[in-house]
């Protein structure tokens, strides 16, 4: 939710009032007057626009503050029923898609195989079909969709929504994902192709979803996803930290001494992902005669208690933990979350062994090392939150209200 306060001196617009209601900072007309300094009439006029747009509703009466009694104040609530959000989370061999409410509730979802190496046209076309099916399942029409959020396993340029030289997404470099997914949505659902489409790295969106849902008060939050590859998402002061051009958090391509002879999918030797990702563990298991082709296969073996898979996962955790010692020393996060196919006890044990051994005690004194709370839904929920925060940011609210004619 937006942390933006109302503007002083009577300049707070309808978007600022909506942000105050959504954040819980001011949920009655009187509270909005007090926080913004606006007159009762002006607050009423700006709230009326939000009511006419269908974005606000009246809730139950609040407590009576006056010792003399009187009528309780009517509370104001963000109406999350006026629209829905579509989200999808792509992995290399699998994809999840969902319909979400504006407050992040999963209304329906689909999970199934989808090869990212088939290229953007095929993958996005399939997503459009899955979105259409999910909308039918929930009884929502395409006209009720206010935006689409997409998580992808590669670095994303925030301004263009394009992936930039993605090591594990052949054929996607520079592709217009926003336009392609918008067209696929329109073709399969009959909706509009110019719907807002937001694209971000999967680890970023997982971190965003997890931080907002389970650790909203943590001002420095790091999530590390270990699946086919390895990536990290960083949330600082409630915002995703992306770096200059979306490359922040790509720790899978940090060189490590133990991987000097290992060829990474990016074309370099010695990357962390080449020796410690789910894909790397799967290759070592296959070499030992254990059927495994991907991180998801390793996950299944770990769930079944396979001893060799557990030993290799713990070893991979130690390699990742050594890199994370530097990450923790640099960022000093309050929460370090491990997610993805390898996020289980063996891997987490290995991470902790090296992390606490190599990082300065000062850096880990107040650090929580945990595993994912949202599981496979983290990217979906983070993508939905990103869309909602974009669409209901104060400055964008004003633009959208004008477009609606209210």
CSV table of C-alpha atoms in Angstrom, one decimal:
chain,number,residue,atom,x,y,z
A,1,UNK,CA,0.0,0.0,0.0
A,2,UNK,CA,1.1,3.5,-0.6
A,3,UNK,CA,2.8,5.2,2.3
A,4,UNK,CA,2.3,8.6,0.8
A,5,UNK,CA,0.6,11.1,3.2
A,6,UNK,CA,-1.9,13.6,2.2
A,7,UNK,CA,-0.5,16.9,1.0
A,8,UNK,CA,-0.8,19.8,3.4
A,9,UNK,CA,-2.3,23.2,2.7
A,10,UNK,CA,-5.4,21.9,0.9
A,11,UNK,CA,-3.5,20.3,-2.1
A,12,UNK,CA,-4.4,16.7,-1.3
A,13,UNK,CA,-6.2,15.2,-4.3
A,14,UNK,CA,-8.6,12.3,-4.5
A,15,UNK,CA,-5.7,9.9,-5.0
A,16,UNK,CA,-4.1,11.1,-1.8
A,17,UNK,CA,-7.4,10.5,0.1
A,18,UNK,CA,-7.6,7.0,-1.4
A,19,UNK,CA,-4.0,6.2,-0.3
A,20,UNK,CA,-4.8,7.3,3.2
A,21,UNK,CA,-7.9,5.0,3.3
A,22,UNK,CA,-6.0,2.1,1.8
A,23,UNK,CA,-3.1,2.4,4.2
A,24,UNK,CA,-5.4,2.6,7.2
A,25,UNK,CA,-4.0,5.9,8.2
A,26,UNK,CA,-7.3,7.7,7.9
A,27,UNK,CA,-10.6,5.9,7.5
A,28,UNK,CA,-13.3,8.4,8.3
A,29,UNK,CA,-14.1,11.8,6.8
A,30,UNK,CA,-13.1,13.5,10.0
A,31,UNK,CA,-9.7,11.8,10.1
A,32,UNK,CA,-9.1,12.7,6.4
A,33,UNK,CA,-9.8,16.4,7.3
A,34,UNK,CA,-7.4,16.2,10.2
A,35,UNK,CA,-4.6,14.6,8.2
A,36,UNK,CA,-4.9,16.7,5.1
A,37,UNK,CA,-6.1,20.0,6.4
A,38,UNK,CA,-8.9,20.0,3.8
A,39,UNK,CA,-12.3,21.4,4.6
A,40,UNK,CA,-15.3,19.1,5.2
A,41,UNK,CA,-16.8,20.2,1.9
A,42,UNK,CA,-13.6,19.6,-0.1
A,43,UNK,CA,-13.1,16.1,1.4
A,44,UNK,CA,-16.7,15.3,0.6
A,45,UNK,CA,-16.3,16.4,-3.1
A,46,UNK,CA,-13.1,14.3,-3.5
A,47,UNK,CA,-14.6,11.3,-1.8
A,48,UNK,CA,-17.7,11.6,-4.1
A,49,UNK,CA,-15.5,11.1,-7.1
A,50,UNK,CA,-14.0,7.9,-5.6
A,51,UNK,CA,-17.5,6.6,-4.7
A,52,UNK,CA,-18.7,7.3,-8.3
A,53,UNK,CA,-15.8,5.4,-9.7
A,54,UNK,CA,-16.7,2.5,-7.4
A,55,UNK,CA,-13.4,2.5,-5.6
A,56,UNK,CA,-14.6,3.3,-2.1
A,57,UNK,CA,-17.5,2.0,0.0
A,58,UNK,CA,-18.8,2.8,3.4
A,59,UNK,CA,-18.1,0.2,6.2
A,60,UNK,CA,-19.5,-0.2,9.7
A,61,UNK,CA,-19.6,2.7,12.1
A,62,UNK,CA,-16.5,3.3,14.2
A,63,UNK,CA,-16.4,3.9,17.9
A,64,UNK,CA,-17.8,7.1,19.4
A,65,UNK,CA,-14.9,9.2,20.6
A,66,UNK,CA,-16.9,11.9,22.4
A,67,UNK,CA,-17.8,11.4,26.1
A,68,UNK,CA,-21.1,13.0,25.2
A,69,UNK,CA,-22.0,10.2,22.9
A,70,UNK,CA,-23.5,10.8,19.5
A,71,UNK,CA,-23.6,8.9,16.2
A,72,UNK,CA,-20.6,6.8,15.3
A,73,UNK,CA,-18.4,7.8,12.5
A,74,UNK,CA,-18.9,5.9,9.2
A,75,UNK,CA,-15.7,4.2,8.2
A,76,UNK,CA,-14.4,4.2,4.6
A,77,UNK,CA,-13.0,1.1,2.9
A,78,UNK,CA,-11.3,0.4,-0.4
A,79,UNK,CA,-13.8,-1.6,-2.5
A,80,UNK,CA,-11.8,-4.5,-3.8
A,81,UNK,CA,-14.7,-5.9,-5.7
A,82,UNK,CA,-14.9,-3.4,-8.5
A,83,UNK,CA,-12.1,-5.0,-10.5
A,84,UNK,CA,-9.7,-8.0,-10.7
A,85,UNK,CA,-6.1,-8.5,-11.6
A,86,UNK,CA,-4.6,-11.2,-13.8
A,87,UNK,CA,-1.1,-12.5,-12.9
A,88,UNK,CA,1.3,-15.1,-14.1
A,89,UNK,CA,4.6,-16.5,-12.9
A,90,UNK,CA,6.9,-18.1,-15.5
A,91,UNK,CA,9.6,-20.6,-14.8
A,92,UNK,CA,11.7,-22.4,-17.4
A,93,UNK,CA,9.4,-25.5,-17.7
A,94,UNK,CA,6.3,-24.5,-15.8
A,95,UNK,CA,3.9,-21.6,-15.3
A,96,UNK,CA,1.2,-20.5,-12.8
A,97,UNK,CA,-1.6,-18.1,-13.7
A,98,UNK,CA,-4.3,-16.6,-11.5
A,99,UNK,CA,-7.1,-14.2,-11.0
A,100,UNK,CA,-6.6,-12.0,-7.9
A,101,UNK,CA,-8.8,-9.6,-6.1
A,102,UNK,CA,-7.4,-6.1,-5.6
A,103,UNK,CA,-6.4,-7.0,-2.0
A,104,UNK,CA,-4.4,-10.0,-3.2
A,105,UNK,CA,-6.9,-12.9,-2.6
A,106,UNK,CA,-6.4,-15.7,-5.1
A,107,UNK,CA,-9.8,-16.2,-6.7
A,108,UNK,CA,-8.7,-18.9,-9.1
A,109,UNK,CA,-5.4,-20.3,-10.4
A,110,UNK,CA,-3.9,-22.7,-12.9
A,111,UNK,CA,-0.6,-24.5,-12.8
A,112,UNK,CA,0.9,-26.5,-15.6
A,113,UNK,CA,3.8,-27.3,-17.9
A,114,UNK,CA,4.9,-24.5,-20.2
A,115,UNK,CA,8.4,-24.4,-21.8
A,116,UNK,CA,9.9,-20.9,-21.8
A,117,UNK,CA,12.3,-22.0,-24.6
A,118,UNK,CA,9.3,-22.2,-26.9
A,119,UNK,CA,9.5,-18.5,-27.2
A,120,UNK,CA,7.4,-15.5,-26.3
A,121,UNK,CA,4.7,-15.8,-29.0
A,122,UNK,CA,3.8,-19.3,-28.0
A,123,UNK,CA,4.2,-18.8,-24.2
A,124,UNK,CA,2.2,-15.6,-24.1
A,125,UNK,CA,-0.5,-17.0,-26.4
A,126,UNK,CA,-0.9,-19.9,-24.0
A,127,UNK,CA,-1.1,-17.5,-21.0
A,128,UNK,CA,-3.9,-15.6,-22.8
A,129,UNK,CA,-5.8,-18.9,-23.1
A,130,UNK,CA,-5.3,-19.7,-19.5
A,131,UNK,CA,-6.4,-16.2,-18.4
A,132,UNK,CA,-9.6,-16.7,-20.4
A,133,UNK,CA,-10.3,-20.0,-18.8
A,134,UNK,CA,-9.7,-18.6,-15.3
A,135,UNK,CA,-12.0,-15.6,-15.9
A,136,UNK,CA,-14.8,-18.0,-17.0
A,137,UNK,CA,-14.2,-20.1,-13.9
A,138,UNK,CA,-14.6,-17.1,-11.6
A,139,UNK,CA,-17.5,-15.5,-13.5
A,140,UNK,CA,-15.6,-12.3,-14.2
A,141,UNK,CA,-15.6,-10.6,-17.6
A,142,UNK,CA,-12.6,-9.3,-19.5
A,143,UNK,CA,-13.9,-5.7,-18.9
A,144,UNK,CA,-13.5,-6.2,-15.1
A,145,UNK,CA,-9.7,-6.8,-15.5
A,146,UNK,CA,-7.8,-3.6,-14.6
A,147,UNK,CA,-4.3,-4.9,-15.2
A,148,UNK,CA,-1.9,-7.8,-15.7
A,149,UNK,CA,1.3,-8.7,-13.8
A,150,UNK,CA,3.9,-11.1,-15.1
A,151,UNK,CA,6.9,-12.6,-13.3
A,152,UNK,CA,9.8,-13.8,-15.5
A,153,UNK,CA,13.1,-15.6,-14.7
A,154,UNK,CA,15.4,-13.0,-16.1
A,155,UNK,CA,16.5,-9.3,-15.7
A,156,UNK,CA,13.8,-6.8,-16.8
A,157,UNK,CA,14.2,-3.2,-17.9
A,158,UNK,CA,11.5,-1.5,-15.9
A,159,UNK,CA,10.9,1.3,-18.4
A,160,UNK,CA,10.3,-1.0,-21.4
A,161,UNK,CA,9.1,-4.2,-19.6
A,162,UNK,CA,11.6,-6.1,-21.8
A,163,UNK,CA,14.0,-8.8,-20.6
A,164,UNK,CA,17.6,-7.9,-21.1
A,165,UNK,CA,20.0,-10.7,-22.2
A,166,UNK,CA,18.3,-13.4,-20.1
A,167,UNK,CA,20.5,-16.4,-19.7
A,168,UNK,CA,17.6,-19.0,-19.4
A,169,UNK,CA,15.0,-17.3,-21.8
A,170,UNK,CA,16.2,-18.0,-25.3
A,171,UNK,CA,14.4,-15.9,-27.9
A,172,UNK,CA,13.0,-13.3,-25.4
A,173,UNK,CA,15.8,-10.7,-25.4
A,174,UNK,CA,14.3,-7.3,-26.4
A,175,UNK,CA,10.8,-8.8,-27.1
A,176,UNK,CA,7.8,-6.5,-26.4
A,177,UNK,CA,6.3,-8.6,-23.6
A,178,UNK,CA,3.8,-5.9,-22.6
A,179,UNK,CA,2.4,-5.7,-26.2
A,180,UNK,CA,2.5,-9.4,-26.8
A,181,UNK,CA,0.7,-10.3,-23.6
A,182,UNK,CA,-1.9,-7.5,-24.1
A,183,UNK,CA,-2.6,-8.9,-27.6
A,184,UNK,CA,-2.9,-12.4,-26.4
A,185,UNK,CA,-5.3,-11.3,-23.6
A,186,UNK,CA,-7.5,-9.4,-26.1
A,187,UNK,CA,-7.5,-12.3,-28.7
A,188,UNK,CA,-8.5,-15.0,-26.1
A,189,UNK,CA,-10.9,-13.0,-23.9
A,190,UNK,CA,-12.3,-10.3,-26.2
A,191,UNK,CA,-10.9,-7.6,-23.8
A,192,UNK,CA,-8.8,-4.6,-24.7
A,193,UNK,CA,-5.2,-5.0,-25.9
A,194,UNK,CA,-4.0,-1.8,-24.2
A,195,UNK,CA,-4.6,-3.0,-20.7
A,196,UNK,CA,-1.8,-2.1,-18.3
A,197,UNK,CA,0.8,-4.9,-18.3
A,198,UNK,CA,3.6,-4.8,-15.7
A,199,UNK,CA,6.6,-7.2,-16.1
A,200,UNK,CA,9.3,-7.8,-13.5
A,201,UNK,CA,11.9,-10.4,-12.4
A,202,UNK,CA,10.4,-13.4,-10.6
A,203,UNK,CA,12.6,-13.1,-7.5
A,204,UNK,CA,11.7,-9.4,-7.2
A,205,UNK,CA,8.0,-10.1,-7.3
A,206,UNK,CA,8.4,-13.1,-4.9
A,207,UNK,CA,10.2,-10.8,-2.5
A,208,UNK,CA,7.6,-8.1,-2.9
A,209,UNK,CA,4.8,-10.5,-2.2
A,210,UNK,CA,6.4,-12.1,0.8
A,211,UNK,CA,7.6,-8.8,2.4
A,212,UNK,CA,4.2,-7.2,2.1
A,213,UNK,CA,2.3,-10.2,3.3
A,214,UNK,CA,4.4,-11.5,6.1
A,215,UNK,CA,7.1,-8.9,7.0
A,216,UNK,CA,5.5,-5.5,6.3
A,217,UNK,CA,7.6,-3.8,9.0
A,218,UNK,CA,10.9,-5.1,7.7
A,219,UNK,CA,12.7,-2.2,6.1
A,220,UNK,CA,15.4,-4.4,4.4
A,221,UNK,CA,14.2,-7.7,3.1
A,222,UNK,CA,16.1,-10.2,0.9
A,223,UNK,CA,14.6,-13.2,-0.9
A,224,UNK,CA,16.8,-15.8,-2.7
A,225,UNK,CA,15.1,-18.1,-5.2
A,226,UNK,CA,17.0,-21.3,-5.9
A,227,UNK,CA,15.3,-23.3,-8.7
A,228,UNK,CA,16.6,-23.9,-12.2
A,229,UNK,CA,18.7,-20.8,-11.6
A,230,UNK,CA,19.5,-18.6,-8.7
A,231,UNK,CA,18.3,-15.0,-8.2
A,232,UNK,CA,17.6,-12.6,-5.4
A,233,UNK,CA,14.9,-10.0,-4.8
A,234,UNK,CA,15.5,-7.0,-2.5
A,235,UNK,CA,12.8,-4.8,-0.9
A,236,UNK,CA,14.1,-1.7,0.8
A,237,UNK,CA,11.6,0.6,2.7
A,238,UNK,CA,8.7,-1.1,1.0
A,239,UNK,CA,10.0,-0.7,-2.6
A,240,UNK,CA,11.7,-3.2,-4.9
A,241,UNK,CA,15.3,-2.3,-5.4
A,242,UNK,CA,16.1,-3.0,-9.0
A,243,UNK,CA,19.4,-1.2,-9.6
A,244,UNK,CA,20.1,1.1,-12.6
A,245,UNK,CA,18.6,-1.2,-15.3
A,246,UNK,CA,17.0,-4.1,-13.5
A,247,UNK,CA,20.1,-6.1,-12.9
A,248,UNK,CA,20.1,-6.0,-9.1
A,249,UNK,CA,19.9,-9.4,-7.3
A,250,UNK,CA,21.4,-11.5,-10.1
A,251,UNK,CA,23.6,-13.4,-7.7
A,252,UNK,CA,23.5,-16.6,-9.6
A,253,UNK,CA,26.2,-15.2,-11.9
A,254,UNK,CA,28.7,-14.3,-9.2
A,255,UNK,CA,31.9,-16.3,-9.7
A,256,UNK,CA,32.8,-18.8,-7.0
A,257,UNK,CA,36.0,-20.8,-6.6
A,258,UNK,CA,34.3,-24.2,-6.4
A,259,UNK,CA,32.8,-23.7,-9.8
A,260,UNK,CA,35.9,-22.8,-11.8
A,261,UNK,CA,35.3,-25.7,-14.3
A,262,UNK,CA,31.5,-25.5,-14.4
A,263,UNK,CA,29.9,-24.0,-17.5
A,264,UNK,CA,26.9,-21.8,-16.8
A,265,UNK,CA,24.0,-21.3,-19.2
A,266,UNK,CA,25.1,-17.7,-19.5
A,267,UNK,CA,28.3,-19.0,-21.3
A,268,UNK,CA,30.7,-18.2,-18.5
A,269,UNK,CA,32.5,-20.6,-16.2
A,270,UNK,CA,32.4,-20.6,-12.4
A,271,UNK,CA,29.0,-19.0,-11.8
A,272,UNK,CA,27.2,-19.8,-8.6
A,273,UNK,CA,24.1,-21.1,-10.5
A,274,UNK,CA,26.4,-23.6,-12.4
A,275,UNK,CA,27.2,-25.4,-9.2
A,276,UNK,CA,24.4,-24.7,-6.6
A,277,UNK,CA,21.1,-24.2,-8.5
A,278,UNK,CA,18.4,-26.8,-8.7
A,279,UNK,CA,19.5,-27.5,-12.3
A,280,UNK,CA,23.1,-28.1,-11.1
A,281,UNK,CA,22.0,-30.5,-8.4
A,282,UNK,CA,19.8,-32.3,-10.9
A,283,UNK,CA,22.7,-32.8,-13.2
A,284,UNK,CA,24.9,-34.2,-10.4
A,285,UNK,CA,22.1,-36.6,-9.4
A,286,UNK,CA,21.6,-37.7,-13.0
A,287,UNK,CA,25.4,-38.4,-13.2
A,288,UNK,CA,25.0,-40.6,-10.2
A,289,UNK,CA,22.2,-42.6,-11.8
A,290,UNK,CA,19.3,-40.8,-10.1
A,291,UNK,CA,16.6,-39.7,-12.5
A,292,UNK,CA,16.5,-35.9,-12.3
A,293,UNK,CA,16.3,-33.3,-15.0
A,294,UNK,CA,15.3,-30.1,-13.3
A,295,UNK,CA,15.0,-28.3,-10.0
A,296,UNK,CA,11.4,-29.5,-9.7
A,297,UNK,CA,12.6,-33.1,-9.9
A,298,UNK,CA,15.1,-32.3,-7.1
A,299,UNK,CA,12.3,-30.8,-5.0
A,300,UNK,CA,10.3,-34.0,-5.4
A,301,UNK,CA,13.3,-36.2,-4.4
A,302,UNK,CA,13.9,-34.0,-1.3
A,303,UNK,CA,10.2,-34.3,-0.4
A,304,UNK,CA,10.6,-38.1,-0.6
A,305,UNK,CA,13.6,-38.0,1.7
A,306,UNK,CA,16.2,-39.1,-0.9
A,307,UNK,CA,19.5,-39.1,0.9
A,308,UNK,CA,21.8,-38.3,-2.0
A,309,UNK,CA,19.5,-35.4,-3.0
A,310,UNK,CA,19.6,-34.1,0.6
A,311,UNK,CA,23.4,-34.3,0.7
A,312,UNK,CA,23.8,-32.4,-2.5
A,313,UNK,CA,21.2,-29.8,-1.5
A,314,UNK,CA,23.1,-29.2,1.7
A,315,UNK,CA,26.3,-28.8,-0.2
A,316,UNK,CA,24.6,-26.3,-2.6
A,317,UNK,CA,23.3,-24.4,0.4
A,318,UNK,CA,26.9,-24.0,1.7
A,319,UNK,CA,28.0,-22.6,-1.6
A,320,UNK,CA,25.1,-20.1,-1.7
A,321,UNK,CA,25.6,-19.3,2.0
A,322,UNK,CA,29.2,-18.2,1.3
A,323,UNK,CA,27.9,-15.7,-1.3
A,324,UNK,CA,25.1,-14.6,1.0
A,325,UNK,CA,27.6,-13.7,3.7
A,326,UNK,CA,28.7,-10.8,1.5
A,327,UNK,CA,25.1,-9.9,0.6
A,328,UNK,CA,24.1,-9.8,4.3
A,329,UNK,CA,27.2,-7.7,5.2
A,330,UNK,CA,26.4,-5.3,2.4
A,331,UNK,CA,22.6,-4.9,2.9
A,332,UNK,CA,22.2,-5.7,6.6
A,333,UNK,CA,18.7,-7.1,6.1
A,334,UNK,CA,16.3,-8.0,8.8
A,335,UNK,CA,14.9,-11.0,7.0
A,336,UNK,CA,16.7,-13.4,4.6
A,337,UNK,CA,14.2,-15.7,3.0
A,338,UNK,CA,15.1,-18.8,1.0
A,339,UNK,CA,12.5,-19.8,-1.7
A,340,UNK,CA,12.3,-22.1,-4.7
A,341,UNK,CA,12.7,-25.8,-5.4
A,342,UNK,CA,15.6,-26.3,-3.0
A,343,UNK,CA,14.0,-24.3,-0.1
A,344,UNK,CA,14.0,-27.1,2.4
A,345,UNK,CA,15.8,-28.2,5.6
A,346,UNK,CA,19.0,-29.6,3.9
A,347,UNK,CA,19.6,-26.5,1.8
A,348,UNK,CA,18.8,-24.1,4.6
A,349,UNK,CA,21.1,-25.9,6.9
A,350,UNK,CA,24.0,-25.5,4.5
A,351,UNK,CA,23.2,-21.8,4.0
A,352,UNK,CA,23.2,-21.2,7.8
A,353,UNK,CA,26.5,-23.1,8.3
A,354,UNK,CA,28.5,-20.9,5.9
A,355,UNK,CA,26.5,-17.6,6.4
A,356,UNK,CA,27.1,-17.5,10.2
A,357,UNK,CA,30.6,-18.6,9.8
A,358,UNK,CA,31.6,-16.0,7.2
A,359,UNK,CA,29.5,-13.0,7.9
A,360,UNK,CA,30.3,-10.5,10.6
A,361,UNK,CA,28.4,-11.1,13.9
A,362,UNK,CA,27.2,-7.5,13.7
A,363,UNK,CA,25.5,-8.3,10.3
A,364,UNK,CA,23.6,-11.3,11.6
A,365,UNK,CA,22.7,-10.3,15.1
A,366,UNK,CA,19.2,-9.3,14.2
A,367,UNK,CA,18.8,-11.4,11.1
A,368,UNK,CA,16.0,-13.9,10.6
A,369,UNK,CA,16.8,-16.7,8.1
A,370,UNK,CA,13.5,-18.2,7.0
A,371,UNK,CA,11.8,-20.1,4.2
A,372,UNK,CA,8.9,-18.9,2.0
A,373,UNK,CA,5.5,-18.4,3.6
A,374,UNK,CA,3.5,-18.0,0.4
A,375,UNK,CA,5.2,-20.9,-1.4
A,376,UNK,CA,4.5,-21.1,-5.1
A,377,UNK,CA,2.0,-18.3,-4.9
A,378,UNK,CA,4.6,-15.7,-3.9
A,379,UNK,CA,5.3,-14.5,-7.4
A,380,UNK,CA,1.6,-14.3,-8.3
A,381,UNK,CA,0.8,-12.3,-5.2
A,382,UNK,CA,3.8,-10.0,-5.7
A,383,UNK,CA,2.8,-9.4,-9.3
A,384,UNK,CA,-0.7,-8.5,-8.3
A,385,UNK,CA,0.5,-6.1,-5.6
A,386,UNK,CA,2.7,-4.4,-8.2
A,387,UNK,CA,-0.2,-3.8,-10.5
A,388,UNK,CA,-2.5,-2.5,-7.8
A,389,UNK,CA,0.2,-0.1,-6.4
A,390,UNK,CA,0.8,1.2,-9.9
A,391,UNK,CA,-2.9,1.7,-10.8
A,392,UNK,CA,-3.9,3.3,-7.4
A,393,UNK,CA,-0.9,5.5,-6.9
A,394,UNK,CA,-2.1,9.0,-6.0
A,395,UNK,CA,-1.0,10.6,-9.3
A,396,UNK,CA,-2.4,7.8,-11.4
A,397,UNK,CA,-5.7,7.8,-9.6
A,398,UNK,CA,-6.3,11.4,-10.8
A,399,UNK,CA,-5.5,10.4,-14.4
A,400,UNK,CA,-7.9,7.4,-14.2
A,401,UNK,CA,-10.7,9.4,-12.6
A,402,UNK,CA,-10.5,12.0,-15.4
A,403,UNK,CA,-10.5,9.2,-18.0
A,404,UNK,CA,-13.7,7.8,-16.4
A,405,UNK,CA,-15.3,11.2,-16.4
A,406,UNK,CA,-15.7,11.6,-12.7
